[in-house]
Short mmCIF file of C-alpha atoms and ligand atoms in Angstrom, two decimals:
data_model
loop_
_atom_site.label_atom_id
_atom_site.label_comp_id
_atom_site.label_asym_id
_atom_site.label_seq_id
_atom_site.Cartn_x
_atom_site.Cartn_y
_atom_site.Cartn_z
CA MET K 454 151.44 53.54 5.60
CA LYS K 455 148.22 55.38 5.61
CA ILE K 456 147.20 59.10 5.94
CA PHE K 457 143.89 60.15 7.55
CA ILE K 458 142.80 63.67 7.89
CA ASP K 459 142.24 64.69 11.23
CA SER K 460 139.49 67.15 10.74
CA GLY K 461 135.45 67.76 10.48
CA ASP K 462 136.13 70.57 7.55
CA ILE K 463 134.42 68.86 4.65
CA LYS K 464 136.16 70.92 2.24
CA GLU K 465 139.49 70.10 3.55
CA VAL K 466 138.58 66.68 3.40
CA GLN K 467 137.44 66.89 -0.21
CA LYS K 468 140.65 68.44 -0.92
CA TYR K 469 142.82 65.90 0.41
CA LEU K 470 140.67 63.21 -1.29
CA SER K 471 141.40 64.97 -4.60
CA TRP K 472 145.12 64.64 -3.97
CA GLY K 473 144.69 61.06 -3.48
CA ILE K 474 146.21 61.03 0.10
CA CYS K 475 143.10 60.45 2.20
CA ASP K 476 142.60 56.94 3.47
CA GLY K 477 140.21 57.89 6.11
CA VAL K 478 139.09 60.58 8.53
CA THR K 479 139.34 61.02 12.38
CA THR K 480 137.29 63.30 14.51
CA ASN K 481 136.50 64.19 17.94
CA PRO K 482 134.22 66.46 20.20
CA SER K 483 136.84 69.15 19.78
CA ILE K 484 137.47 68.77 16.07
CA MET K 485 133.52 68.95 15.54
CA LEU K 486 133.42 71.85 17.91
CA LYS K 487 136.12 73.69 15.74
CA SER K 488 134.30 72.93 12.50
CA GLY K 489 131.30 74.78 13.77
CA ALA K 490 128.91 72.03 14.73
CA THR K 491 127.10 73.37 17.75
CA SER K 492 124.60 70.70 18.49
CA LYS K 493 124.43 67.05 18.26
CA ALA K 494 122.23 67.05 15.39
CA GLU K 495 124.81 69.36 13.32
CA ALA K 496 127.54 67.15 14.35
CA LYS K 497 125.60 64.07 13.00
CA GLU K 498 124.77 65.57 9.72
CA LEU K 499 128.24 66.72 9.13
CA GLN K 500 129.74 63.32 10.09
CA ILE K 501 127.05 61.53 7.82
CA ALA K 502 128.34 63.90 5.19
CA ILE K 503 131.85 63.10 5.65
CA ALA K 504 131.33 59.35 5.82
CA LYS K 505 129.38 59.33 2.53
CA LEU K 506 131.97 61.59 0.91
CA ILE K 507 134.91 59.42 2.05
CA SER K 508 133.09 55.90 1.76
CA PRO K 509 134.41 53.17 1.75
CA ARG K 510 137.37 54.60 3.76
CA PRO K 511 136.56 54.62 7.71
CA LEU K 512 135.37 58.00 9.53
CA SER K 513 136.23 57.87 13.24
CA VAL K 514 133.45 59.06 15.49
CA GLU K 515 133.91 59.51 19.05
CA VAL K 516 131.41 59.15 21.80
CA THR K 517 130.56 62.46 23.98
CA THR K 518 130.06 61.03 27.09
CA ASP K 519 132.44 58.89 29.58
CA ASN K 520 129.63 56.94 31.02
CA PRO K 521 129.62 53.35 29.97
CA GLU K 522 125.96 52.83 29.26
CA GLU K 523 125.79 55.92 27.35
CA MET K 524 129.03 55.14 25.41
CA LEU K 525 127.41 51.91 24.34
CA GLN K 526 124.13 53.49 23.30
CA GLN K 527 125.94 56.04 21.17
CA ALA K 528 128.22 53.51 19.50
CA HIS K 529 125.19 51.72 18.54
CA ASP K 530 123.62 54.67 17.06
CA PHE K 531 126.67 55.79 15.43
CA VAL K 532 127.13 52.52 13.45
CA THR K 533 123.63 53.10 11.86
CA TRP K 534 124.51 56.28 10.33
CA ALA K 535 126.77 54.70 7.65
CA PRO K 536 128.41 51.26 7.01
CA ASN K 537 131.99 52.88 7.32
CA ILE K 538 132.03 54.57 10.78
CA MET K 539 134.30 53.31 13.61
CA VAL K 540 133.61 54.33 17.10
CA LYS K 541 135.93 56.14 19.20
CA ILE K 542 136.23 55.45 22.71
CA THR K 543 138.60 56.99 25.33
CA ILE K 544 141.01 54.37 27.26
CA THR K 545 139.73 55.76 30.55
CA ASP K 546 137.02 58.01 31.75
CA ARG K 547 137.99 61.42 33.35
CA GLN K 548 138.87 59.93 36.61
CA GLY K 549 140.98 56.99 35.27
CA GLY K 550 138.35 54.50 35.35
CA SER K 551 138.94 51.85 32.75
CA MET K 552 136.69 51.90 29.45
CA LEU K 553 137.97 48.55 28.42
CA PRO K 554 134.73 46.60 29.05
CA VAL K 555 133.08 49.06 26.78
CA ILE K 556 135.95 48.60 24.12
CA HIS K 557 135.91 44.63 24.72
CA GLN K 558 132.28 44.62 24.33
CA LEU K 559 131.93 46.70 21.08
CA ALA K 560 134.63 44.70 19.58
CA ALA K 561 133.11 41.53 20.57
CA GLU K 562 129.72 42.87 18.66
CA GLY K 563 131.83 43.24 15.25
CA ILE K 564 131.87 47.29 15.64
CA ALA K 565 135.19 48.68 14.65
CA VAL K 566 136.73 50.57 17.48
CA ASN K 567 139.21 53.27 17.60
CA VAL K 568 140.56 53.45 21.28
CA THR K 569 141.65 56.79 21.79
CA ALA K 570 143.97 59.23 24.11
CA ILE K 571 146.58 56.64 24.58
CA MET K 572 149.80 57.92 26.13
CA THR K 573 151.71 54.97 27.37
CA MET K 574 152.79 51.47 26.28
CA ASN K 575 150.73 49.73 28.79
CA GLN K 576 147.67 51.57 27.84
CA ALA K 577 148.28 50.47 24.24
CA MET K 578 148.85 46.72 25.10
CA LEU K 579 145.61 46.63 27.41
CA ALA K 580 143.42 48.35 24.49
CA ALA K 581 144.88 45.94 21.93
CA ILE K 582 144.30 42.90 23.88
CA ALA K 583 140.88 43.65 24.87
CA LEU K 584 140.12 44.43 21.19
CA GLU K 585 141.88 41.33 20.01
CA ASN K 586 139.98 39.14 22.32
CA GLY K 587 136.73 40.71 21.52
CA ARG K 588 137.52 40.28 17.80
CA LYS K 589 138.01 36.52 18.44
CA VAL K 590 134.75 35.93 19.74
CA ALA K 591 132.93 38.35 17.60
CA SER K 592 129.74 36.87 15.88
CA LYS K 593 130.62 38.96 12.59
CA PRO K 594 133.67 40.77 11.49
CA ALA K 595 134.07 44.48 12.12
CA PRO K 596 134.13 46.44 8.74
CA PHE K 597 137.84 47.62 9.48
CA ASN K 598 140.69 46.55 11.56
CA HIS K 599 140.42 48.18 15.10
CA ILE K 600 142.71 50.87 16.02
CA ILE K 601 144.73 52.37 18.94
CA SER K 602 145.21 56.11 18.75
CA ILE K 603 148.58 57.01 20.30
CA PHE K 604 148.69 60.78 20.99
CA GLY K 605 152.25 61.75 19.60
CA GLY K 606 151.93 65.53 20.19
CA ARG K 607 150.68 65.28 23.54
CA ILE K 608 153.30 62.90 24.61
CA SER K 609 155.84 65.02 23.23
CA GLU K 610 154.66 68.03 25.03
CA GLU K 611 155.27 66.23 28.15
CA HIS K 612 158.26 64.07 27.47
CA GLY K 613 159.85 64.86 24.04
CA VAL K 614 159.47 63.75 20.71
CA ASP K 615 161.94 60.93 21.11
CA ILE K 616 160.08 59.43 23.82
CA ALA K 617 156.84 59.55 21.43
CA SER K 618 158.81 57.77 18.74
CA ARG K 619 159.99 55.33 21.07
CA ILE K 620 156.65 54.40 22.27
CA LEU K 621 155.18 54.21 18.65
CA MET K 622 158.14 51.93 17.76
CA GLU K 623 157.97 49.56 20.78
CA VAL K 624 153.95 49.23 20.38
CA ARG K 625 154.40 48.23 16.56
CA GLU K 626 156.91 45.69 17.58
CA TRP K 627 155.11 44.31 20.27
CA LEU K 628 151.82 43.97 18.00
CA ASP K 629 153.81 42.32 15.32
CA LEU K 630 155.48 39.94 17.88
CA HIS K 631 151.99 38.78 19.26
CA LYS K 632 150.36 38.97 15.65
CA MET K 633 147.86 41.37 16.52
CA GLN K 634 145.55 42.69 13.95
CA THR K 635 145.12 45.91 15.69
CA GLU K 636 146.58 48.98 14.04
CA ILE K 637 148.39 52.19 15.45
CA ILE K 638 147.20 55.61 14.42
CA VAL K 639 149.49 58.60 15.63
CA GLY K 640 147.14 61.37 16.61
CA SER K 641 147.87 64.81 17.63
CA VAL K 642 150.41 65.81 14.84
CA ARG K 643 151.44 69.26 15.25
CA THR K 644 154.00 70.08 12.53
CA PRO K 645 155.44 68.55 9.40
CA GLU K 646 158.49 67.56 11.53
CA ASN K 647 156.14 65.44 13.63
CA MET K 648 155.14 63.85 10.40
CA ASP K 649 158.57 63.13 9.40
CA SER K 650 159.58 61.75 12.82
CA TRP K 651 156.70 59.26 13.23
CA SER K 652 156.29 58.31 9.64
CA THR K 653 159.40 55.83 10.19
CA THR K 654 158.18 54.22 13.66
CA GLY K 655 156.11 51.60 12.00
CA ALA K 656 152.74 53.19 12.71
CA HIS K 657 150.14 51.97 10.45
CA ILE K 658 148.37 55.50 10.11
CA LEU K 659 149.20 59.02 10.76
CA THR K 660 146.22 61.26 11.07
CA ILE K 661 147.22 64.69 10.27
CA PRO K 662 145.45 68.33 10.48
CA PRO K 663 144.90 69.95 7.22
CA ASP K 664 147.07 72.94 7.99
CA VAL K 665 150.13 70.76 8.79
CA LEU K 666 149.32 68.64 5.63
CA ALA K 667 149.27 71.76 3.56
CA LYS K 668 152.60 72.71 5.12
CA SER K 669 153.99 69.36 4.60
CA GLN K 670 154.29 69.52 0.81
CA LEU K 671 156.24 72.90 0.71
CA SER K 672 159.93 73.50 0.20
CA GLY K 673 161.67 76.80 -0.58
CA ARG K 674 163.97 75.20 -2.84
CA THR K 675 161.02 73.28 -4.67
CA LYS K 676 159.68 76.72 -5.44
CA GLU K 677 162.77 78.23 -6.67
CA THR K 678 163.39 75.23 -8.95
CA VAL K 679 159.71 75.43 -10.38
CA VAL K 680 160.20 79.06 -11.18
CA GLN K 681 163.73 78.17 -12.93
CA PHE K 682 161.92 75.55 -14.89
CA LEU K 683 159.22 77.97 -15.92
CA GLN K 684 161.77 80.98 -16.91
CA ASP K 685 163.64 78.36 -18.97
CA ALA K 686 160.69 77.04 -20.77
CA ALA K 687 159.45 80.50 -21.63
CA LYS K 688 163.11 81.48 -23.10
CA ALA K 689 163.14 78.24 -24.79
CA LEU K 690 159.67 78.87 -26.41
CA GLY K 691 160.79 82.42 -27.32
CA ALA K 692 163.67 80.97 -29.03
CA LEU K 693 161.66 78.82 -31.27
CA LYS K 694 159.58 81.54 -32.57
C1 LIG M 946 143.00 61.82 16.48
O1 LIG M 946 142.14 60.90 16.35
C2 LIG M 946 142.91 62.64 17.69
O2 LIG M 946 141.50 62.86 18.17
C3 LIG M 946 143.60 63.81 17.35
O3 LIG M 946 144.69 63.75 16.77
C4 LIG M 946 144.02 64.48 18.90
O4 LIG M 946 144.89 65.57 18.59
P1 LIG M 946 145.06 66.77 19.68
O5 LIG M 946 146.05 66.44 20.77
O6 LIG M 946 145.28 67.93 18.94
O7 LIG M 946 143.66 66.80 20.60
#
């Protein structure tokens, strides 16, 4: 399993790179807004800086429109920014219209696609089939396996954590059964408990916000143990004098 950092905060990304636990980064328009990018130019500058920093690991950059023509234009632009960019496309537009034609076309062009905002098994299957069929006819290989982003947190908010876990497990089983190369990212991870629950579903990647990652490595008993070790080390060193 891989961990991606779900953030546009370059300092946080740098921190988790130095911990050796950053296999990639995911962004979306909300994340870019939170990171202080208030224009397209600022978002682009920051995303290029992150792509360089984490290279050769992938950075997902999401389109900022749900118009299919504009999606394609933006996708073609994003991939010129750096060789390690994946393009994020929502599974439908705001009215529920299918974005599968865009997803399929980009995959057929050999662009690495991250299909996002997936909440159901059916959406996951349709996205994976469109991606795989695009991959099979692509004139050049995509730089990374395509991804489907299943929003564990948002599914849990509506149906509970267990339903989110069940969907993740069923999608992984189905991808394996049909020998699909597409990988699952679990998105909208809200808590360390979510990390724990969804790390055993077979999802290939968990994308985790920095604050959740920071909390995930804490335990009161570990701190207490470290204090004990240091106190005993000081005593032992004192006794040696
Ligand atoms: C990841 O790629 C997603 O964009 C992200 O995890 C969405 O999370 P949210 O539910 O907090 O918006």
